Amino acid sequence: MKKTLSALLVGSMAVFLAACGGGDNSKGGGTTDDAAAPAEQGEAVTIRAGIGLNSEHPQFKGLEKFKEIVEEESNGTIQVELYHSGQLGDDRTMMEALQLGSQEVTVPSTAPIANFVPEFAVFDFPFLFPNSEVADAVLDGEVGTKFLDMLEEQNLVGLAYWENGFRNLTNNERAVATLEDFKGLTIRTMENEVHLEAFRALGANPTPMAFTELFTAMQQGTVDGQENPNATIYLEKYYEVQSYLSDTRHVYSPFVFLMSKPFYDGLTEEQQAIVREAALEAGKYQRELVRQANEAYITSLQEEGMTYTEISDEDRQEMIDAVQPVIEKFSERVGAELVQEVYDAIEAAQQ
Ligand code: KDG
């Protein structure tokens, strides 16, 4: 009920903005009844694509690939402007901008998406995916599509899954090799209840924070540590403010390529096919970039002075056992049947 009401509110705000010229229809986006969509007139529409990571990160390289494909395939009728490092705001702000049609694309992790579509919380269950091949099979298959379809009632269109990657812990206090070592560490987590409760269950003291505030918080010692994939840790230069890296791989984090539904609905069918294909193509390219450099990032982080600690199978099993109650609690909230579908798909992908 709540979700429907909020979607209704967002939808009516978008219509109100468009009707009084508040929305920027020259960028595509929602159209009023008395004006044909610019795309149908063959006018150029512009996609403003914003992310939180910087321009060195594979997430931005993926957007550059998306831009290249779309501008070429559309013969210039679709132009793409790229923004990085939170220039357009944090994940929540950018997702709300998509809902209102004042921005067209963003590519957040599933964690912040769960605040808009609660079912997405399943993708941040600790130790859900055993490896990236299984993650690809599940996300790019029927189950992944089912979750993307849920985005539409939030005025969002999910066009593809990209890869953030397996998340590792960094901190400034100590090398973390066992469950015991988490005790008392103040760890920044994404604004996502599963992450918060999982780090409490591991014995840490989690604090939720937007990605855009993270570096400063570590620099000022507001938090002892954080958790992110190696690409982010290296390319965002966390080695400048963090001393210890542990190979916890506690969550596999997908990105979702999101497009504003008012904008997408204003495109011609041909243009919709172009952006859909481009998001998928660029996603394959982006996943490859993340994976081929993952191990090299660890070496580079050690060269920058970080102490790297591997986690033994026995110690990882203790961490897995510690977070089971959190998975049980959120399985109820997401819906036991839907969660079972995800686990069944994971099992099938390993046959
Ligand atoms: O915009 C980038 C963020 O969505 C992504 O980096 C989220 O992993 C993330 C974090 O730690 O906030």
mmCIF file of C-alpha atoms and ligand atoms in Angstrom:
data_model
loop_
_atom_site.group_PDB
_atom_site.id
_atom_site.type_symbol
_atom_site.label_atom_id
_atom_site.label_comp_id
_atom_site.label_asym_id
_atom_site.label_seq_id
_atom_site.Cartn_x
_atom_site.Cartn_y
_atom_site.Cartn_z
ATOM 1 C CA MET A 1 0.000 0.000 0.000
ATOM 2 C CA LYS A 2 2.776 2.398 1.091
ATOM 3 C CA LYS A 3 4.769 1.695 -2.080
ATOM 4 C CA THR A 4 1.741 2.309 -4.294
ATOM 5 C CA LEU A 5 0.982 5.592 -2.571
ATOM 6 C CA SER A 6 4.567 6.817 -2.929
ATOM 7 C CA ALA A 7 4.656 5.771 -6.594
ATOM 8 C CA LEU A 8 1.324 7.601 -7.110
ATOM 9 C CA LEU A 9 2.782 10.717 -5.459
ATOM 10 C CA VAL A 10 5.961 10.564 -7.545
ATOM 11 C CA GLY A 11 3.995 9.944 -10.718
ATOM 12 C CA SER A 12 1.639 12.896 -10.086
ATOM 13 C CA MET A 13 4.591 15.176 -9.223
ATOM 14 C CA ALA A 14 6.221 14.227 -12.540
ATOM 15 C CA VAL A 15 2.984 15.039 -14.435
ATOM 16 C CA PHE A 16 2.596 18.330 -12.478
ATOM 17 C CA LEU A 17 6.216 19.329 -13.273
ATOM 18 C CA ALA A 18 5.792 18.411 -16.941
ATOM 19 C CA ALA A 19 2.471 20.240 -17.176
ATOM 20 C CA CYS A 20 3.870 23.484 -15.768
ATOM 21 C CA GLY A 21 7.115 23.124 -17.729
ATOM 22 C CA GLY A 22 8.985 22.163 -14.552
ATOM 23 C CA GLY A 23 10.190 18.953 -16.170
ATOM 24 C CA ASP A 24 12.780 19.330 -18.905
ATOM 25 C CA ASN A 25 11.089 17.620 -21.830
ATOM 26 C CA SER A 26 13.827 18.662 -24.209
ATOM 27 C CA LYS A 27 15.751 15.873 -22.510
ATOM 28 C CA GLY A 28 13.103 13.320 -23.440
ATOM 29 C CA GLY A 29 11.335 12.253 -20.258
ATOM 30 C CA GLY A 30 7.611 12.465 -19.497
ATOM 31 C CA THR A 31 5.397 14.151 -22.110
ATOM 32 C CA THR A 32 2.078 16.008 -21.729
ATOM 33 C CA ASP A 33 -0.864 14.860 -23.832
ATOM 34 C CA ASP A 34 -0.742 17.898 -26.114
ATOM 35 C CA ALA A 35 2.961 17.546 -27.090
ATOM 36 C CA ALA A 36 4.390 14.595 -29.069
ATOM 37 C CA ALA A 37 7.485 13.058 -27.446
ATOM 38 C CA PRO A 38 10.575 14.861 -28.831
ATOM 39 C CA ALA A 39 11.931 11.450 -29.799
ATOM 40 C CA GLU A 40 8.967 10.909 -32.191
ATOM 41 C CA GLN A 41 9.811 14.236 -33.908
ATOM 42 C CA GLY A 42 13.338 12.856 -34.390
ATOM 43 C CA GLU A 43 14.757 15.638 -32.184
ATOM 44 C CA ALA A 44 17.842 14.726 -30.163
ATOM 45 C CA VAL A 45 17.157 13.682 -26.592
ATOM 46 C CA THR A 46 19.826 13.862 -23.900
ATOM 47 C CA ILE A 47 20.627 11.260 -21.246
ATOM 48 C CA ARG A 48 22.273 12.619 -18.068
ATOM 49 C CA ALA A 49 24.047 9.604 -16.527
ATOM 50 C CA GLY A 50 25.455 10.084 -13.008
ATOM 51 C CA ILE A 51 27.325 7.737 -10.642
ATOM 52 C CA GLY A 52 29.077 7.925 -7.283
ATOM 53 C CA LEU A 53 32.410 6.416 -8.238
ATOM 54 C CA ASN A 54 35.194 8.362 -9.929
ATOM 55 C CA SER A 55 36.166 8.430 -13.618
ATOM 56 C CA GLU A 56 38.921 5.799 -13.150
ATOM 57 C CA HIS A 57 36.437 3.138 -11.977
ATOM 58 C CA PRO A 58 35.098 0.422 -14.344
ATOM 59 C CA GLN A 59 31.594 1.740 -13.548
ATOM 60 C CA PHE A 60 32.494 4.983 -15.382
ATOM 61 C CA LYS A 61 34.306 3.086 -18.170
ATOM 62 C CA GLY A 62 31.074 1.145 -18.601
ATOM 63 C CA LEU A 63 29.140 4.407 -18.957
ATOM 64 C CA GLU A 64 31.635 5.598 -21.571
ATOM 65 C CA LYS A 65 30.990 2.383 -23.521
ATOM 66 C CA PHE A 66 27.206 2.918 -23.136
ATOM 67 C CA LYS A 67 27.590 6.481 -24.496
ATOM 68 C CA GLU A 68 29.679 5.289 -27.469
ATOM 69 C CA ILE A 69 27.149 2.609 -28.468
ATOM 70 C CA VAL A 70 24.007 4.736 -27.979
ATOM 71 C CA GLU A 71 25.286 7.817 -29.846
ATOM 72 C CA GLU A 72 26.475 5.653 -32.743
ATOM 73 C CA GLU A 73 23.433 3.366 -32.980
ATOM 74 C CA SER A 74 20.960 6.281 -32.672
ATOM 75 C CA ASN A 75 22.772 8.376 -35.306
ATOM 76 C CA GLY A 76 23.030 11.096 -32.708
ATOM 77 C CA THR A 77 19.292 11.303 -31.879
ATOM 78 C CA ILE A 78 20.303 10.282 -28.339
ATOM 79 C CA GLN A 79 23.162 12.231 -26.707
ATOM 80 C CA VAL A 80 24.701 11.027 -23.415
ATOM 81 C CA GLU A 81 26.270 13.337 -20.799
ATOM 82 C CA LEU A 82 28.425 11.569 -18.154
ATOM 83 C CA TYR A 83 28.866 12.639 -14.522
ATOM 84 C CA HIS A 84 30.994 10.841 -11.871
ATOM 85 C CA SER A 85 32.138 11.180 -8.212
ATOM 86 C CA GLY A 86 28.688 12.136 -6.976
ATOM 87 C CA GLN A 87 28.558 15.317 -9.114
ATOM 88 C CA LEU A 88 24.767 14.818 -9.380
ATOM 89 C CA GLY A 89 24.366 13.729 -5.724
ATOM 90 C CA ASP A 90 24.398 10.478 -3.755
ATOM 91 C CA ASP A 91 22.615 7.278 -4.806
ATOM 92 C CA ARG A 92 19.300 8.110 -3.132
ATOM 93 C CA THR A 93 19.251 11.644 -4.603
ATOM 94 C CA MET A 94 20.008 10.357 -8.111
ATOM 95 C CA MET A 95 17.364 7.609 -7.905
ATOM 96 C CA GLU A 96 14.768 10.185 -6.801
ATOM 97 C CA ALA A 97 15.837 12.403 -9.728
ATOM 98 C CA LEU A 98 15.171 9.481 -12.101
ATOM 99 C CA GLN A 99 11.712 8.990 -10.572
ATOM 100 C CA LEU A 100 10.915 12.660 -11.229
ATOM 101 C CA GLY A 101 12.481 12.707 -14.713
ATOM 102 C CA SER A 102 15.150 15.336 -13.889
ATOM 103 C CA GLN A 103 17.980 12.820 -14.526
ATOM 104 C CA GLU A 104 17.872 9.841 -16.883
ATOM 105 C CA VAL A 105 20.446 7.202 -15.745
ATOM 106 C CA THR A 106 22.273 6.097 -12.618
ATOM 107 C CA VAL A 107 23.965 2.755 -11.751
ATOM 108 C CA PRO A 108 23.792 2.147 -7.968
ATOM 109 C CA SER A 109 24.503 -0.976 -5.983
ATOM 110 C CA THR A 110 21.461 -3.076 -5.079
ATOM 111 C CA ALA A 111 21.874 -2.017 -1.413
ATOM 112 C CA PRO A 112 20.447 1.529 -1.763
ATOM 113 C CA ILE A 113 17.822 0.219 -4.220
ATOM 114 C CA ALA A 114 16.344 -1.891 -1.386
ATOM 115 C CA ASN A 115 15.099 1.386 0.166
ATOM 116 C CA PHE A 116 12.855 1.784 -2.907
ATOM 117 C CA VAL A 117 12.048 -1.888 -3.641
ATOM 118 C CA PRO A 118 12.454 -3.895 -0.377
ATOM 119 C CA GLU A 119 12.731 -7.228 -2.233
ATOM 120 C CA PHE A 120 16.162 -6.152 -3.540
ATOM 121 C CA ALA A 121 17.509 -6.734 0.003
ATOM 122 C CA VAL A 122 18.069 -10.384 -0.943
ATOM 123 C CA PHE A 123 21.010 -9.436 -3.180
ATOM 124 C CA ASP A 124 22.850 -8.078 -0.153
ATOM 125 C CA PHE A 125 22.451 -11.249 1.922
ATOM 126 C CA PRO A 126 25.966 -12.061 3.105
ATOM 127 C CA PHE A 127 27.706 -14.928 1.283
ATOM 128 C CA LEU A 128 24.740 -15.301 -1.147
ATOM 129 C CA PHE A 129 26.674 -15.811 -4.402
ATOM 130 C CA PRO A 130 29.644 -18.252 -4.347
ATOM 131 C CA ASN A 131 31.336 -16.625 -7.371
ATOM 132 C CA SER A 132 30.693 -14.107 -10.159
ATOM 133 C CA GLU A 133 29.839 -16.761 -12.785
ATOM 134 C CA VAL A 134 26.890 -17.952 -10.664
ATOM 135 C CA ALA A 135 25.928 -14.333 -9.993
ATOM 136 C CA ASP A 136 25.826 -13.643 -13.757
ATOM 137 C CA ALA A 137 23.708 -16.748 -14.410
ATOM 138 C CA VAL A 138 21.130 -15.811 -11.752
ATOM 139 C CA LEU A 139 21.018 -12.047 -12.373
ATOM 140 C CA ASP A 140 20.890 -12.357 -16.179
ATOM 141 C CA GLY A 141 18.275 -15.127 -15.989
ATOM 142 C CA GLU A 142 14.573 -15.328 -15.092
ATOM 143 C CA VAL A 143 15.024 -14.488 -11.401
ATOM 144 C CA GLY A 144 17.088 -11.368 -12.091
ATOM 145 C CA THR A 145 14.525 -10.193 -14.637
ATOM 146 C CA LYS A 146 11.738 -10.710 -12.095
ATOM 147 C CA PHE A 147 13.469 -8.251 -9.751
ATOM 148 C CA LEU A 148 14.095 -5.709 -12.520
ATOM 149 C CA ASP A 149 10.370 -5.761 -13.345
ATOM 150 C CA MET A 150 9.604 -4.716 -9.740
ATOM 151 C CA LEU A 151 11.375 -1.394 -10.332
ATOM 152 C CA GLU A 152 8.677 -0.128 -12.708
ATOM 153 C CA GLU A 153 6.188 0.647 -9.917
ATOM 154 C CA GLN A 154 8.865 3.012 -8.531
ATOM 155 C CA ASN A 155 9.027 4.877 -11.868
ATOM 156 C CA LEU A 156 12.384 3.193 -12.628
ATOM 157 C CA VAL A 157 13.411 0.876 -15.487
ATOM 158 C CA GLY A 158 16.158 -1.666 -14.746
ATOM 159 C CA LEU A 159 17.977 -2.314 -18.037
ATOM 160 C CA ALA A 160 20.901 -4.510 -16.924
ATOM 161 C CA TYR A 161 23.015 -5.782 -14.044
ATOM 162 C CA TRP A 162 26.614 -4.603 -13.913
ATOM 163 C CA GLU A 163 29.248 -5.605 -11.351
ATOM 164 C CA ASN A 164 30.389 -3.781 -8.241
ATOM 165 C CA GLY A 165 31.997 -6.997 -6.977
ATOM 166 C CA PHE A 166 32.868 -8.980 -3.863
ATOM 167 C CA ARG A 167 33.105 -6.642 -0.901
ATOM 168 C CA ASN A 168 36.151 -6.678 1.415
ATOM 169 C CA LEU A 169 36.726 -5.047 4.795
ATOM 170 C CA THR A 170 39.281 -2.304 5.397
ATOM 171 C CA ASN A 171 40.040 -0.558 8.686
ATOM 172 C CA ASN A 172 42.653 1.408 10.607
ATOM 173 C CA GLU A 173 42.751 -0.498 13.879
ATOM 174 C CA ARG A 174 43.931 -4.057 13.262
ATOM 175 C CA ALA A 175 44.332 -6.933 10.830
ATOM 176 C CA VAL A 176 40.958 -8.731 10.748
ATOM 177 C CA ALA A 177 41.361 -12.500 10.293
ATOM 178 C CA THR A 178 38.693 -13.918 12.619
ATOM 179 C CA LEU A 179 35.172 -13.166 13.848
ATOM 180 C CA GLU A 180 36.663 -11.961 17.120
ATOM 181 C CA ASP A 181 38.671 -9.273 15.264
ATOM 182 C CA PHE A 182 35.473 -7.441 14.205
ATOM 183 C CA LYS A 183 34.647 -6.615 17.846
ATOM 184 C CA GLY A 184 34.082 -2.915 18.464
ATOM 185 C CA LEU A 185 35.203 -1.671 15.034
ATOM 186 C CA THR A 186 33.098 1.300 13.846
ATOM 187 C CA ILE A 187 32.391 0.330 10.246
ATOM 188 C CA ARG A 188 30.616 2.493 7.652
ATOM 189 C CA THR A 189 28.011 0.502 5.807
ATOM 190 C CA MET A 190 25.743 1.385 2.902
ATOM 191 C CA GLU A 191 22.301 2.684 3.874
ATOM 192 C CA ASN A 192 20.808 -0.794 3.912
ATOM 193 C CA GLU A 193 19.327 -2.683 6.878
ATOM 194 C CA VAL A 194 20.818 -6.055 5.917
ATOM 195 C CA HIS A 195 24.340 -4.605 5.946
ATOM 196 C CA LEU A 196 23.688 -2.840 9.249
ATOM 197 C CA GLU A 197 22.410 -5.947 11.003
ATOM 198 C CA ALA A 198 25.012 -8.223 9.453
ATOM 199 C CA PHE A 199 27.866 -6.094 10.809
ATOM 200 C CA ARG A 200 26.192 -5.995 14.236
ATOM 201 C CA ALA A 201 26.006 -9.792 14.128
ATOM 202 C CA LEU A 202 29.736 -9.880 13.281
ATOM 203 C CA GLY A 203 30.409 -7.868 16.448
ATOM 204 C CA ALA A 204 31.180 -4.525 14.786
ATOM 205 C CA ASN A 205 29.559 -1.147 15.385
ATOM 206 C CA PRO A 206 28.052 -0.245 11.962
ATOM 207 C CA THR A 207 27.141 3.291 10.893
ATOM 208 C CA PRO A 208 25.148 3.866 7.658
ATOM 209 C CA MET A 209 26.489 6.599 5.360
ATOM 210 C CA ALA A 210 26.175 7.752 1.751
ATOM 211 C CA PHE A 211 29.091 6.783 -0.476
ATOM 212 C CA THR A 212 29.865 10.454 -1.148
ATOM 213 C CA GLU A 213 30.692 11.071 2.561
ATOM 214 C CA LEU A 214 32.838 7.980 3.088
ATOM 215 C CA PHE A 215 36.358 9.175 2.258
ATOM 216 C CA THR A 216 36.089 12.230 4.551
ATOM 217 C CA ALA A 217 34.693 10.081 7.378
ATOM 218 C CA MET A 218 37.730 7.782 7.193
ATOM 219 C CA GLN A 219 40.110 10.761 6.868
ATOM 220 C CA GLN A 220 38.622 12.362 10.010
ATOM 221 C CA GLY A 221 38.475 9.071 11.928
ATOM 222 C CA THR A 222 34.688 9.237 12.276
ATOM 223 C CA VAL A 223 34.733 5.571 11.269
ATOM 224 C CA ASP A 224 37.476 2.940 11.754
ATOM 225 C CA GLY A 225 36.722 1.243 8.465
ATOM 226 C CA GLN A 226 34.420 0.406 5.580
ATOM 227 C CA GLU A 227 33.735 -2.385 3.120
ATOM 228 C CA ASN A 228 33.848 -2.246 -0.665
ATOM 229 C CA PRO A 229 35.217 -4.244 -3.626
ATOM 230 C CA ASN A 230 38.966 -4.016 -4.362
ATOM 231 C CA ALA A 231 38.391 -1.789 -7.408
ATOM 232 C CA THR A 232 36.726 0.887 -5.265
ATOM 233 C CA ILE A 233 39.282 0.560 -2.439
ATOM 234 C CA TYR A 234 42.157 1.103 -4.885
ATOM 235 C CA LEU A 235 40.704 3.567 -7.392
ATOM 236 C CA GLU A 236 39.133 5.778 -4.703
ATOM 237 C CA LYS A 237 42.574 5.772 -2.984
ATOM 238 C CA TYR A 238 41.308 4.363 0.353
ATOM 239 C CA TYR A 239 44.912 3.225 0.959
ATOM 240 C CA GLU A 240 45.612 6.867 1.836
ATOM 241 C CA VAL A 241 43.308 6.601 4.876
ATOM 242 C CA GLN A 242 43.156 2.847 5.637
ATOM 243 C CA SER A 243 45.894 0.449 6.819
ATOM 244 C CA TYR A 244 44.364 -3.039 6.839
ATOM 245 C CA LEU A 245 42.564 -4.972 4.056
ATOM 246 C CA SER A 246 40.870 -8.346 4.757
ATOM 247 C CA ASP A 247 39.683 -10.738 2.053
ATOM 248 C CA THR A 248 36.252 -11.182 3.683
ATOM 249 C CA ARG A 249 34.271 -11.312 0.373
ATOM 250 C CA HIS A 250 31.223 -11.091 2.635
ATOM 251 C CA VAL A 251 28.763 -9.796 -0.025
ATOM 252 C CA TYR A 252 28.715 -9.945 -3.834
ATOM 253 C CA SER A 253 27.405 -6.509 -4.844
ATOM 254 C CA PRO A 254 25.613 -6.125 -8.206
ATOM 255 C CA PHE A 255 25.122 -2.702 -9.799
ATOM 256 C CA VAL A 256 21.788 -2.079 -11.548
ATOM 257 C CA PHE A 257 21.682 0.129 -14.659
ATOM 258 C CA LEU A 258 18.611 2.269 -13.894
ATOM 259 C CA MET A 259 16.760 4.565 -16.319
ATOM 260 C CA SER A 260 14.007 7.046 -15.519
ATOM 261 C CA LYS A 261 10.669 5.450 -16.521
ATOM 262 C CA PRO A 262 9.115 8.786 -17.627
ATOM 263 C CA PHE A 263 12.144 9.273 -19.931
ATOM 264 C CA TYR A 264 12.188 5.659 -21.197
ATOM 265 C CA ASP A 265 8.448 5.784 -21.969
ATOM 266 C CA GLY A 266 9.061 8.957 -24.040
ATOM 267 C CA LEU A 267 11.544 7.200 -26.364
ATOM 268 C CA THR A 268 10.519 5.609 -29.660
ATOM 269 C CA GLU A 269 10.486 1.789 -29.706
ATOM 270 C CA GLU A 270 13.666 1.819 -31.768
ATOM 271 C CA GLN A 271 15.404 4.097 -29.251
ATOM 272 C CA GLN A 272 14.230 1.902 -26.340
ATOM 273 C CA ALA A 273 15.823 -1.116 -28.044
ATOM 274 C CA ILE A 274 19.068 0.836 -28.546
ATOM 275 C CA VAL A 275 19.421 1.888 -24.882
ATOM 276 C CA ARG A 276 18.467 -1.610 -23.687
ATOM 277 C CA GLU A 277 21.044 -3.319 -25.906
ATOM 278 C CA ALA A 278 23.719 -0.729 -25.067
ATOM 279 C CA ALA A 279 23.195 -1.184 -21.298
ATOM 280 C CA LEU A 280 23.613 -4.960 -21.692
ATOM 281 C CA GLU A 281 26.655 -4.660 -23.977
ATOM 282 C CA ALA A 282 28.368 -2.077 -21.779
ATOM 283 C CA GLY A 283 27.587 -4.268 -18.750
ATOM 284 C CA LYS A 284 29.465 -7.245 -20.212
ATOM 285 C CA TYR A 285 32.440 -4.940 -20.931
ATOM 286 C CA GLN A 286 32.292 -3.417 -17.425
ATOM 287 C CA ARG A 287 32.123 -6.802 -15.663
ATOM 288 C CA GLU A 288 35.237 -7.900 -17.574
ATOM 289 C CA LEU A 289 37.145 -4.767 -16.522
ATOM 290 C CA VAL A 290 36.332 -5.362 -12.836
ATOM 291 C CA ARG A 291 37.330 -9.038 -12.938
ATOM 292 C CA GLN A 292 40.543 -8.835 -14.926
ATOM 293 C CA ALA A 293 42.079 -6.348 -12.473
ATOM 294 C CA ASN A 294 40.698 -7.693 -9.164
ATOM 295 C CA GLU A 295 43.821 -9.572 -8.066
ATOM 296 C CA ALA A 296 46.142 -6.826 -9.353
ATOM 297 C CA TYR A 297 44.321 -4.311 -7.138
ATOM 298 C CA ILE A 298 45.361 -6.366 -4.068
ATOM 299 C CA THR A 299 49.035 -6.226 -5.088
ATOM 300 C CA SER A 300 48.744 -2.488 -5.770
ATOM 301 C CA LEU A 301 47.109 -1.908 -2.375
ATOM 302 C CA GLN A 302 49.965 -3.773 -0.666
ATOM 303 C CA GLU A 303 52.472 -1.684 -2.636
ATOM 304 C CA GLU A 304 50.668 1.393 -1.312
ATOM 305 C CA GLY A 305 51.350 0.128 2.228
ATOM 306 C CA MET A 306 48.164 -1.746 3.174
ATOM 307 C CA THR A 307 48.482 -4.972 5.193
ATOM 308 C CA TYR A 308 46.523 -7.708 3.374
ATOM 309 C CA THR A 309 44.982 -10.527 5.458
ATOM 310 C CA GLU A 310 43.444 -13.643 3.933
ATOM 311 C CA ILE A 311 40.559 -15.357 5.741
ATOM 312 C CA SER A 312 40.811 -19.124 6.333
ATOM 313 C CA ASP A 313 37.833 -21.334 5.331
ATOM 314 C CA GLU A 314 37.295 -22.143 9.014
ATOM 315 C CA ASP A 315 37.184 -18.457 10.045
ATOM 316 C CA ARG A 316 34.935 -17.579 7.113
ATOM 317 C CA GLN A 317 32.546 -20.355 8.180
ATOM 318 C CA GLU A 318 32.346 -18.745 11.634
ATOM 319 C CA MET A 319 31.375 -15.446 9.962
ATOM 320 C CA ILE A 320 28.770 -17.249 7.826
ATOM 321 C CA ASP A 321 27.284 -18.866 10.945
ATOM 322 C CA ALA A 322 27.209 -15.516 12.781
ATOM 323 C CA VAL A 323 25.080 -13.821 10.089
ATOM 324 C CA GLN A 324 22.571 -16.696 9.577
ATOM 325 C CA PRO A 325 19.954 -15.119 11.966
ATOM 326 C CA VAL A 326 20.115 -11.907 9.880
ATOM 327 C CA ILE A 327 19.448 -13.860 6.687
ATOM 328 C CA GLU A 328 16.526 -15.659 8.367
ATOM 329 C CA LYS A 329 15.050 -12.358 9.584
ATOM 330 C CA PHE A 330 15.243 -10.652 6.184
ATOM 331 C CA SER A 331 14.063 -13.745 4.333
ATOM 332 C CA GLU A 332 10.773 -13.252 6.168
ATOM 333 C CA ARG A 333 10.702 -9.592 5.150
ATOM 334 C CA VAL A 334 11.583 -10.155 1.486
ATOM 335 C CA GLY A 335 9.226 -13.154 1.257
ATOM 336 C CA ALA A 336 10.348 -16.728 1.928
ATOM 337 C CA GLU A 337 9.102 -17.958 -1.474
ATOM 338 C CA LEU A 338 10.997 -15.303 -3.452
ATOM 339 C CA VAL A 339 14.168 -15.873 -1.414
ATOM 340 C CA GLN A 340 13.869 -19.629 -2.061
ATOM 341 C CA GLU A 341 13.598 -18.888 -5.808
ATOM 342 C CA VAL A 342 16.927 -17.043 -5.617
ATOM 343 C CA TYR A 343 18.653 -19.859 -3.708
ATOM 344 C CA ASP A 344 17.186 -22.468 -6.119
ATOM 345 C CA ALA A 345 18.539 -20.456 -9.085
ATOM 346 C CA ILE A 346 21.961 -20.315 -7.407
ATOM 347 C CA GLU A 347 21.923 -24.083 -6.920
ATOM 348 C CA ALA A 348 20.800 -24.689 -10.517
ATOM 349 C CA ALA A 349 23.572 -22.427 -11.818
ATOM 350 C CA GLN A 350 26.163 -24.683 -10.105
ATOM 351 C CA GLN A 351 24.921 -27.970 -11.640
HETATM 352 O O1 KDG B 1 27.365 5.235 -6.945
HETATM 353 C C1 KDG B 1 28.224 4.197 -6.570
HETATM 354 C C2 KDG B 1 27.609 3.450 -5.434
HETATM 355 O O2 KDG B 1 26.315 2.994 -5.743
HETATM 356 C C3 KDG B 1 28.371 2.230 -5.013
HETATM 357 O O3 KDG B 1 29.722 2.439 -4.987
HETATM 358 C C4 KDG B 1 27.793 1.846 -3.707
HETATM 359 O O4 KDG B 1 29.288 0.169 -3.108
HETATM 360 C C5 KDG B 1 28.750 1.215 -2.807
HETATM 361 C C6 KDG B 1 28.969 1.908 -1.528
HETATM 362 O O5 KDG B 1 29.792 1.410 -0.751
HETATM 363 O O6 KDG B 1 28.252 2.913 -1.286
#
